[in-house]
């Protein structure tokens, strides 16, 4: 568990934004994570930085000017007019992407952190950079989708591509990373690998037939999964697939979206990963010792999101073996009852991936797709 130079981006304002009452996405979870990271004494082991907010111009590296202007101007009061009753830009179910108070600032904090995280790596000033307020993988060039307005991940990768020849994007959020995949669907400089629940589940894309187009053919890799996947089953796909990607694609930088809705007990998810199983993905990729950005994403059982991203911060620094499982006292301590432990346990739900060899088929097909790139 060798140490790495870690830069951790956090804006103390991020926890103050709210998508509205009853909305599952709670920016406050990033503040609770930060509180716990601090209580564990980890802030002294990293460069803790407050990112500059992304400007409209920076967002335009991916998004259209008219969409960015719209995000800048929209308010809870004008959203009906500006969206023509919800038909323009904020397409899909309006409640997924409400025009909440401070929306543009929130987007500029999230995106600013991911851009800064990329720049810190390209400057050679860190080995691993972290932005738990990022990871908003559904946002499209000209529209919001699935709680995501600005695609900080695409902006991060575009920044990395100025320096690095090949970037590997990995998405362990339970939802398909459709916005990132779409942005890089036709290039061979970005390999996008998403593990997600597929079948009557948002956003409905991400089959194994979708593998890229033109020059990008073979450079999008989808791993569609079913409810109940356990640590062991997930690892049995993640590790061989990632090892093969490292071999055939040879990335020079990695972006890992650590969406925590793939954890057992998530309010919107349906997987059965423990904290250890989720973090094993971070630990596995870290061993390759390449410049790496860790981003947040989904995660709707707030106390478990904080546990996961705290533990994964420890993995980045390389101190996960040294931190006690009994939680230290912190401002949000009561959120972590009744056990007050740094733990998310698996449940006894059935793993539907093990029915009639589904998982073996998915793994075999993914490896076959990657083998194509080798020959
Ligand atoms: C307001 C209030 C909005 C309560 C949305 C769950 C709500 C959801 C809400 C919800 C909810 C979704 C769809 C249906 C598309 C719609 C950050 C056909 C209890 C990265 C985004 C999921 C996941 C969107 C984001 C999804 C991420 N699920 N209660 N909305 N229409 N939207 O299914 O990947 O984690 O659920
Ligand atoms: Ca995913
Ligand atoms: Zn998600």
GROMACS .gro file of C-alpha atoms and ligand atoms in nm:
model
  413
    1UNK     CA    1   0.000   0.000   0.000
    2UNK     CA    2   0.257   0.255  -0.108
    3UNK     CA    3   0.170   0.621  -0.067
    4UNK     CA    4   0.069   0.841  -0.358
    5UNK     CA    5   0.053   1.219  -0.392
    6UNK     CA    6  -0.321   1.280  -0.364
    7UNK     CA    7  -0.501   1.607  -0.439
    8UNK     CA    8  -0.855   1.628  -0.301
    9UNK     CA    9  -1.094   1.890  -0.437
   10UNK     CA   10  -1.370   2.016  -0.213
   11UNK     CA   11  -1.584   2.330  -0.210
   12UNK     CA   12  -1.750   2.386   0.128
   13UNK     CA   13  -2.053   2.538  -0.045
   14UNK     CA   14  -2.146   2.220  -0.232
   15UNK     CA   15  -2.351   2.070   0.048
   16UNK     CA   16  -2.582   2.370   0.057
   17UNK     CA   17  -2.753   2.306  -0.276
   18UNK     CA   18  -3.069   2.102  -0.294
   19UNK     CA   19  -3.257   1.947  -0.586
   20UNK     CA   20  -3.579   1.994  -0.386
   21UNK     CA   21  -3.778   1.805  -0.124
   22UNK     CA   22  -3.801   1.431  -0.186
   23UNK     CA   23  -3.545   1.432  -0.465
   24UNK     CA   24  -3.307   1.138  -0.425
   25UNK     CA   25  -2.994   1.333  -0.529
   26UNK     CA   26  -2.854   1.508  -0.221
   27UNK     CA   27  -2.539   1.720  -0.268
   28UNK     CA   28  -2.518   1.726   0.113
   29UNK     CA   29  -2.367   1.374   0.097
   30UNK     CA   30  -2.042   1.529  -0.026
   31UNK     CA   31  -2.022   1.741   0.289
   32UNK     CA   32  -2.089   1.440   0.512
   33UNK     CA   33  -1.815   1.252   0.328
   34UNK     CA   34  -1.578   1.544   0.380
   35UNK     CA   35  -1.662   1.557   0.751
   36UNK     CA   36  -1.582   1.187   0.788
   37UNK     CA   37  -1.261   1.212   0.583
   38UNK     CA   38  -1.154   1.492   0.815
   39UNK     CA   39  -1.251   1.302   1.130
   40UNK     CA   40  -1.028   1.015   1.016
   41UNK     CA   41  -0.736   1.258   0.994
   42UNK     CA   42  -0.694   1.215   0.621
   43UNK     CA   43  -0.699   1.582   0.523
   44UNK     CA   44  -0.340   1.612   0.649
   45UNK     CA   45  -0.230   1.335   0.416
   46UNK     CA   46  -0.351   1.502   0.094
   47UNK     CA   47  -0.340   1.837  -0.078
   48UNK     CA   48  -0.685   1.971   0.002
   49UNK     CA   49  -0.784   2.224  -0.260
   50UNK     CA   50  -1.088   2.436  -0.328
   51UNK     CA   51  -1.139   2.427  -0.706
   52UNK     CA   52  -1.199   2.731  -0.917
   53UNK     CA   53  -1.553   2.732  -1.045
   54UNK     CA   54  -1.590   2.628  -1.407
   55UNK     CA   55  -1.675   2.922  -1.631
   56UNK     CA   56  -1.941   2.908  -1.904
   57UNK     CA   57  -1.653   2.911  -2.151
   58UNK     CA   58  -1.494   2.605  -1.990
   59UNK     CA   59  -1.827   2.420  -2.003
   60UNK     CA   60  -1.853   2.503  -2.374
   61UNK     CA   61  -1.562   2.268  -2.441
   62UNK     CA   62  -1.838   2.005  -2.449
   63UNK     CA   63  -2.177   2.173  -2.416
   64UNK     CA   64  -2.344   2.401  -2.669
   65UNK     CA   65  -2.337   2.775  -2.598
   66UNK     CA   66  -2.714   2.794  -2.601
   67UNK     CA   67  -2.745   2.519  -2.341
   68UNK     CA   68  -2.480   2.679  -2.115
   69UNK     CA   69  -2.656   3.014  -2.147
   70UNK     CA   70  -2.980   2.847  -2.056
   71UNK     CA   71  -2.825   2.692  -1.743
   72UNK     CA   72  -2.686   3.032  -1.647
   73UNK     CA   73  -3.022   3.204  -1.678
   74UNK     CA   74  -3.274   2.946  -1.560
   75UNK     CA   75  -3.425   2.990  -1.213
   76UNK     CA   76  -3.702   2.806  -1.033
   77UNK     CA   77  -3.930   3.095  -1.136
   78UNK     CA   78  -3.840   3.110  -1.507
   79UNK     CA   79  -3.795   2.740  -1.572
   80UNK     CA   80  -4.146   2.696  -1.715
   81UNK     CA   81  -4.098   2.978  -1.971
   82UNK     CA   82  -3.737   2.903  -2.064
   83UNK     CA   83  -3.801   2.534  -2.115
   84UNK     CA   84  -4.127   2.591  -2.306
   85UNK     CA   85  -4.303   2.390  -2.041
   86UNK     CA   86  -4.020   2.141  -2.006
   87UNK     CA   87  -3.965   2.054  -2.372
   88UNK     CA   88  -3.634   2.227  -2.430
   89UNK     CA   89  -3.298   2.129  -2.272
   90UNK     CA   90  -3.432   1.979  -1.952
   91UNK     CA   91  -3.590   1.694  -2.142
   92UNK     CA   92  -3.707   1.378  -1.979
   93UNK     CA   93  -3.901   1.380  -1.659
   94UNK     CA   94  -3.870   1.736  -1.530
   95UNK     CA   95  -3.851   1.622  -1.169
   96UNK     CA   96  -3.527   1.434  -1.245
   97UNK     CA   97  -3.361   1.764  -1.341
   98UNK     CA   98  -3.538   2.049  -1.163
   99UNK     CA   99  -3.419   2.409  -1.204
  100UNK     CA  100  -3.325   2.455  -0.839
  101UNK     CA  101  -3.187   2.760  -0.662
  102UNK     CA  102  -2.816   2.804  -0.740
  103UNK     CA  103  -2.818   2.541  -1.015
  104UNK     CA  104  -2.547   2.707  -1.223
  105UNK     CA  105  -2.314   2.756  -0.926
  106UNK     CA  106  -2.361   2.393  -0.827
  107UNK     CA  107  -2.271   2.284  -1.181
  108UNK     CA  108  -1.967   2.509  -1.184
  109UNK     CA  109  -1.844   2.363  -0.854
  110UNK     CA  110  -1.889   2.006  -0.973
  111UNK     CA  111  -1.730   2.070  -1.313
  112UNK     CA  112  -1.461   2.300  -1.173
  113UNK     CA  113  -1.344   2.021  -0.942
  114UNK     CA  114  -1.317   1.765  -1.221
  115UNK     CA  115  -1.134   2.004  -1.455
  116UNK     CA  116  -0.892   2.101  -1.178
  117UNK     CA  117  -0.843   1.732  -1.093
  118UNK     CA  118  -0.735   1.671  -1.454
  119UNK     CA  119  -0.508   1.975  -1.464
  120UNK     CA  120  -0.330   1.874  -1.144
  121UNK     CA  121  -0.236   1.544  -1.309
  122UNK     CA  122  -0.128   1.697  -1.639
  123UNK     CA  123   0.089   1.942  -1.442
  124UNK     CA  124   0.259   1.640  -1.283
  125UNK     CA  125   0.170   1.772  -0.937
  126UNK     CA  126  -0.025   1.467  -0.816
  127UNK     CA  127  -0.059   1.094  -0.877
  128UNK     CA  128  -0.427   1.063  -0.783
  129UNK     CA  129  -0.686   1.340  -0.772
  130UNK     CA  130  -1.034   1.324  -0.621
  131UNK     CA  131  -1.359   1.515  -0.680
  132UNK     CA  132  -1.652   1.353  -0.501
  133UNK     CA  133  -1.881   1.633  -0.628
  134UNK     CA  134  -1.823   1.514  -0.986
  135UNK     CA  135  -1.915   1.203  -1.180
  136UNK     CA  136  -2.235   1.333  -1.340
  137UNK     CA  137  -2.222   1.097  -1.636
  138UNK     CA  138  -2.567   1.141  -1.797
  139UNK     CA  139  -2.545   1.507  -1.906
  140UNK     CA  140  -2.551   1.552  -2.285
  141UNK     CA  141  -2.406   1.821  -2.510
  142UNK     CA  142  -2.731   2.017  -2.517
  143UNK     CA  143  -2.952   1.868  -2.247
  144UNK     CA  144  -2.976   1.760  -1.886
  145UNK     CA  145  -3.055   1.400  -1.798
  146UNK     CA  146  -3.073   1.177  -1.491
  147UNK     CA  147  -2.989   1.435  -1.222
  148UNK     CA  148  -2.692   1.556  -1.434
  149UNK     CA  149  -2.673   1.901  -1.597
  150UNK     CA  150  -2.306   1.953  -1.684
  151UNK     CA  151  -2.091   1.656  -1.778
  152UNK     CA  152  -1.787   1.719  -1.559
  153UNK     CA  153  -1.644   1.381  -1.665
  154UNK     CA  154  -1.632   1.471  -2.034
  155UNK     CA  155  -1.471   1.806  -1.944
  156UNK     CA  156  -1.216   1.623  -1.726
  157UNK     CA  157  -1.129   1.374  -2.002
  158UNK     CA  158  -1.101   1.649  -2.266
  159UNK     CA  159  -0.849   1.822  -2.038
  160UNK     CA  160  -0.652   1.497  -1.993
  161UNK     CA  161  -0.647   1.440  -2.371
  162UNK     CA  162  -0.442   1.759  -2.412
  163UNK     CA  163  -0.153   1.572  -2.247
  164UNK     CA  164  -0.225   1.201  -2.244
  165UNK     CA  165  -0.251   0.994  -2.562
  166UNK     CA  166  -0.507   0.746  -2.430
  167UNK     CA  167  -0.753   0.781  -2.142
  168UNK     CA  168  -0.941   0.493  -1.982
  169UNK     CA  169  -1.283   0.580  -1.838
  170UNK     CA  170  -1.437   0.330  -1.594
  171UNK     CA  171  -1.789   0.370  -1.458
  172UNK     CA  172  -1.899   0.158  -1.159
  173UNK     CA  173  -2.216   0.360  -1.094
  174UNK     CA  174  -2.516   0.125  -1.121
  175UNK     CA  175  -2.646   0.334  -1.413
  176UNK     CA  176  -2.500   0.326  -1.764
  177UNK     CA  177  -2.249   0.607  -1.832
  178UNK     CA  178  -2.435   0.711  -2.146
  179UNK     CA  179  -2.330   1.078  -2.167
  180UNK     CA  180  -1.958   0.998  -2.151
  181UNK     CA  181  -1.993   0.706  -2.390
  182UNK     CA  182  -2.178   0.922  -2.643
  183UNK     CA  183  -1.916   1.199  -2.623
  184UNK     CA  184  -1.630   0.963  -2.710
  185UNK     CA  185  -1.817   0.701  -2.915
  186UNK     CA  186  -1.616   0.757  -3.233
  187UNK     CA  187  -1.265   0.803  -3.097
  188UNK     CA  188  -0.996   0.547  -3.021
  189UNK     CA  189  -0.824   0.778  -2.770
  190UNK     CA  190  -1.081   0.714  -2.495
  191UNK     CA  191  -1.190   0.367  -2.387
  192UNK     CA  192  -1.522   0.384  -2.199
  193UNK     CA  193  -1.609   0.086  -1.979
  194UNK     CA  194  -1.939   0.091  -1.789
  195UNK     CA  195  -2.072  -0.172  -1.551
  196UNK     CA  196  -2.444  -0.123  -1.494
  197UNK     CA  197  -2.780  -0.270  -1.425
  198UNK     CA  198  -2.963  -0.333  -1.751
  199UNK     CA  199  -3.329  -0.420  -1.805
  200UNK     CA  200  -3.616  -0.185  -1.720
  201UNK     CA  201  -3.370   0.054  -1.565
  202UNK     CA  202  -3.257   0.410  -1.641
  203UNK     CA  203  -3.128   0.516  -1.893
  204UNK     CA  204  -3.198   0.194  -2.088
  205UNK     CA  205  -2.881   0.203  -2.298
  206UNK     CA  206  -2.555   0.008  -2.268
  207UNK     CA  207  -2.595  -0.333  -2.432
  208UNK     CA  208  -2.294  -0.532  -2.544
  209UNK     CA  209  -2.384  -0.454  -2.906
  210UNK     CA  210  -2.291  -0.090  -2.839
  211UNK     CA  211  -1.916  -0.099  -2.873
  212UNK     CA  212  -1.827   0.225  -3.056
  213UNK     CA  213  -1.837   0.344  -3.414
  214UNK     CA  214  -1.587   0.434  -3.688
  215UNK     CA  215  -1.241   0.482  -3.538
  216UNK     CA  216  -1.401   0.422  -3.197
  217UNK     CA  217  -1.524   0.074  -3.283
  218UNK     CA  218  -1.429  -0.155  -2.997
  219UNK     CA  219  -1.349   0.138  -2.765
  220UNK     CA  220  -1.683   0.143  -2.579
  221UNK     CA  221  -1.732  -0.154  -2.356
  222UNK     CA  222  -2.059  -0.228  -2.180
  223UNK     CA  223  -2.113  -0.480  -1.904
  224UNK     CA  224  -2.490  -0.515  -1.849
  225UNK     CA  225  -2.575  -0.681  -1.519
  226UNK     CA  226  -2.881  -0.788  -1.323
  227UNK     CA  227  -2.995  -0.730  -0.964
  228UNK     CA  228  -2.818  -0.879  -0.667
  229UNK     CA  229  -2.460  -0.897  -0.791
  230UNK     CA  230  -2.220  -0.979  -0.506
  231UNK     CA  231  -1.859  -0.878  -0.444
  232UNK     CA  232  -1.725  -1.208  -0.571
  233UNK     CA  233  -1.934  -1.207  -0.890
  234UNK     CA  234  -1.858  -0.842  -0.965
  235UNK     CA  235  -1.487  -0.893  -0.913
  236UNK     CA  236  -1.496  -1.202  -1.138
  237UNK     CA  237  -1.591  -0.972  -1.428
  238UNK     CA  238  -1.427  -0.644  -1.332
  239UNK     CA  239  -1.075  -0.773  -1.282
  240UNK     CA  240  -1.028  -0.984  -1.596
  241UNK     CA  241  -1.199  -0.720  -1.811
  242UNK     CA  242  -0.987  -0.438  -1.671
  243UNK     CA  243  -0.667  -0.642  -1.691
  244UNK     CA  244  -0.745  -0.708  -2.058
  245UNK     CA  245  -0.817  -0.341  -2.125
  246UNK     CA  246  -0.488  -0.240  -1.965
  247UNK     CA  247  -0.315  -0.492  -2.187
  248UNK     CA  248  -0.477  -0.409  -2.522
  249UNK     CA  249  -0.550  -0.036  -2.479
  250UNK     CA  250  -0.250   0.067  -2.266
  251UNK     CA  251  -0.402   0.387  -2.130
  252UNK     CA  252  -0.176   0.662  -2.004
  253UNK     CA  253  -0.434   0.803  -1.760
  254UNK     CA  254  -0.744   0.668  -1.586
  255UNK     CA  255  -1.073   0.827  -1.479
  256UNK     CA  256  -1.276   0.615  -1.237
  257UNK     CA  257  -1.635   0.716  -1.169
  258UNK     CA  258  -1.715   0.571  -0.826
  259UNK     CA  259  -2.096   0.598  -0.824
  260UNK     CA  260  -2.200   0.452  -0.489
  261UNK     CA  261  -2.549   0.345  -0.596
  262UNK     CA  262  -2.401   0.004  -0.682
  263UNK     CA  263  -2.367  -0.062  -0.307
  264UNK     CA  264  -2.598  -0.300  -0.128
  265UNK     CA  265  -2.898  -0.121   0.023
  266UNK     CA  266  -2.897   0.178  -0.214
  267UNK     CA  267  -3.233   0.353  -0.239
  268UNK     CA  268  -3.238   0.344  -0.621
  269UNK     CA  269  -2.998   0.059  -0.697
  270UNK     CA  270  -3.036  -0.318  -0.673
  271UNK     CA  271  -2.683  -0.455  -0.658
  272UNK     CA  272  -2.541  -0.625  -0.351
  273UNK     CA  273  -2.186  -0.491  -0.324
  274UNK     CA  274  -2.028  -0.439   0.016
  275UNK     CA  275  -1.801  -0.146   0.087
  276UNK     CA  276  -1.503  -0.376   0.038
  277UNK     CA  277  -1.636  -0.502  -0.295
  278UNK     CA  278  -1.693  -0.150  -0.427
  279UNK     CA  279  -1.357  -0.023  -0.308
  280UNK     CA  280  -1.182  -0.327  -0.455
  281UNK     CA  281  -1.233  -0.160  -0.794
  282UNK     CA  282  -1.039   0.146  -0.676
  283UNK     CA  283  -0.767  -0.070  -0.522
  284UNK     CA  284  -0.735  -0.281  -0.835
  285UNK     CA  285  -0.694   0.019  -1.067
  286UNK     CA  286  -0.458   0.199  -0.830
  287UNK     CA  287  -0.210  -0.087  -0.854
  288UNK     CA  288  -0.139   0.005  -1.218
  289UNK     CA  289   0.023   0.322  -1.088
  290UNK     CA  290  -0.106   0.549  -1.365
  291UNK     CA  291  -0.227   0.907  -1.318
  292UNK     CA  292  -0.583   0.862  -1.196
  293UNK     CA  293  -0.887   1.079  -1.125
  294UNK     CA  294  -1.151   0.950  -0.882
  295UNK     CA  295  -1.497   1.100  -0.922
  296UNK     CA  296  -1.828   1.059  -0.739
  297UNK     CA  297  -2.158   0.998  -0.914
  298UNK     CA  298  -2.478   0.836  -0.794
  299UNK     CA  299  -2.544   0.712  -0.442
  300UNK     CA  300  -2.876   0.756  -0.267
  301UNK     CA  301  -2.841   0.597   0.076
  302UNK     CA  302  -2.647   0.893   0.205
  303UNK     CA  303  -2.467   0.734   0.502
  304UNK     CA  304  -2.334   0.456   0.276
  305UNK     CA  305  -2.217   0.704   0.013
  306UNK     CA  306  -2.015   0.882   0.281
  307UNK     CA  307  -1.874   0.552   0.403
  308UNK     CA  308  -1.774   0.442   0.053
  309UNK     CA  309  -1.610   0.765  -0.057
  310UNK     CA  310  -1.432   0.801   0.278
  311UNK     CA  311  -1.290   0.450   0.250
  312UNK     CA  312  -1.198   0.508  -0.114
  313UNK     CA  313  -1.019   0.830  -0.018
  314UNK     CA  314  -0.819   0.614   0.224
  315UNK     CA  315  -0.748   0.369  -0.060
  316UNK     CA  316  -0.620   0.654  -0.278
  317UNK     CA  317  -0.382   0.770  -0.004
  318UNK     CA  318  -0.291   0.410   0.080
  319UNK     CA  319  -0.399   0.410   0.445
  320UNK     CA  320  -0.705   0.186   0.425
  321UNK     CA  321  -0.532  -0.075   0.640
  322UNK     CA  322  -0.463   0.179   0.914
  323UNK     CA  323  -0.804   0.334   0.977
  324UNK     CA  324  -1.034   0.192   1.245
  325UNK     CA  325  -1.372   0.048   1.146
  326UNK     CA  326  -1.534   0.213   1.445
  327UNK     CA  327  -1.620   0.560   1.320
  328UNK     CA  328  -1.445   0.855   1.484
  329UNK     CA  329  -1.664   1.124   1.634
  330UNK     CA  330  -1.773   1.370   1.365
  331UNK     CA  331  -2.035   1.637   1.310
  332UNK     CA  332  -2.275   1.397   1.136
  333UNK     CA  333  -2.200   1.103   1.367
  334UNK     CA  334  -2.567   1.031   1.437
  335UNK     CA  335  -2.626   0.961   1.064
  336UNK     CA  336  -2.422   0.644   1.097
  337UNK     CA  337  -2.622   0.464   1.365
  338UNK     CA  338  -2.701   0.212   1.490
  339UNK     CA  339  -2.362   0.051   1.434
  340UNK     CA  340  -2.141   0.354   1.373
  341UNK     CA  341  -1.899   0.149   1.165
  342UNK     CA  342  -1.717   0.203   0.836
  343UNK     CA  343  -1.897  -0.087   0.680
  344UNK     CA  344  -2.163  -0.163   0.421
  345UNK     CA  345  -2.256  -0.527   0.443
  346UNK     CA  346  -2.393  -0.750   0.170
  347UNK     CA  347  -2.748  -0.880   0.215
  348UNK     CA  348  -2.887  -1.226   0.150
  349UNK     CA  349  -3.068  -1.127  -0.171
  350UNK     CA  350  -3.045  -1.361  -0.468
  351UNK     CA  351  -2.783  -1.285  -0.733
  352UNK     CA  352  -2.983  -1.296  -1.055
  353UNK     CA  353  -2.660  -1.283  -1.257
  354UNK     CA  354  -2.590  -1.642  -1.161
  355UNK     CA  355  -2.910  -1.770  -1.325
  356UNK     CA  356  -2.836  -1.984  -1.632
  357UNK     CA  357  -2.479  -1.865  -1.673
  358UNK     CA  358  -2.569  -1.503  -1.760
  359UNK     CA  359  -2.259  -1.359  -1.596
  360UNK     CA  360  -2.025  -1.602  -1.768
  361UNK     CA  361  -2.174  -1.510  -2.104
  362UNK     CA  362  -2.139  -1.137  -2.040
  363UNK     CA  363  -1.776  -1.180  -1.931
  364UNK     CA  364  -1.690  -1.399  -2.228
  365UNK     CA  365  -1.841  -1.154  -2.473
  366UNK     CA  366  -1.662  -0.855  -2.317
  367UNK     CA  367  -1.326  -1.034  -2.332
  368UNK     CA  368  -1.393  -1.135  -2.693
  369UNK     CA  369  -1.461  -0.773  -2.787
  370UNK     CA  370  -1.132  -0.669  -2.629
  371UNK     CA  371  -0.942  -0.950  -2.798
  372UNK     CA  372  -1.050  -0.795  -3.132
  373UNK     CA  373  -0.845  -0.487  -3.047
  374UNK     CA  374  -0.538  -0.700  -2.987
  375UNK     CA  375  -0.535  -0.859  -3.332
  376LIG     C1  376  -3.798   1.397  -0.782
  376LIG     C2  377  -3.852   1.344  -0.665
  376LIG     C3  378  -3.735   1.315  -0.873
  376LIG     C4  379  -3.843   1.209  -0.639
  376LIG     C5  380  -3.660   1.091  -0.939
  376LIG     C6  381  -3.531   0.743  -0.983
  376LIG     C7  382  -3.727   1.178  -0.848
  376LIG     C8  383  -3.650   0.957  -0.910
  376LIG     C9  384  -3.781   1.124  -0.730
  376LIG    C10  385  -3.580   0.870  -1.003
  376LIG    C11  386  -3.708   0.910  -0.790
  376LIG    C12  387  -3.480   0.803  -1.182
  376LIG    C13  388  -3.610   0.785  -1.469
  376LIG    C14  389  -3.841   0.804  -1.577
  376LIG    C15  390  -3.687   0.867  -1.700
  376LIG    C16  391  -3.707   0.865  -1.554
  376LIG    C17  392  -2.575   1.075  -1.072
  376LIG    C18  393  -3.879   0.759  -1.817
  376LIG    C19  394  -3.750   0.732  -0.637
  376LIG    C20  395  -2.567   0.962  -1.167
  376LIG    C21  396  -3.056   0.900  -1.253
  376LIG    C22  397  -3.180   0.814  -1.248
  376LIG    C23  398  -2.933   0.832  -1.194
  376LIG    C24  399  -3.292   0.877  -1.323
  376LIG    C25  400  -2.815   0.927  -1.188
  376LIG    C26  401  -3.421   0.799  -1.318
  376LIG    C27  402  -2.682   0.860  -1.163
  376LIG     N1  403  -3.471   0.704  -1.097
  376LIG     N2  404  -3.771   0.991  -0.705
  376LIG     N3  405  -3.547   0.904  -1.129
  376LIG     N4  406  -3.833   0.846  -1.718
  376LIG     N5  407  -3.516   0.858  -1.410
  376LIG     O1  408  -3.618   0.666  -1.454
  376LIG     O2  409  -2.651   0.764  -1.261
  376LIG     O3  410  -2.683   0.793  -1.040
  376LIG     O4  411  -3.697   0.776  -0.761
  377LIG    CA1  412  -2.199   0.233  -1.471
  378LIG    ZN1  413  -2.637   0.601  -1.081
   0.00000   0.00000   0.00000
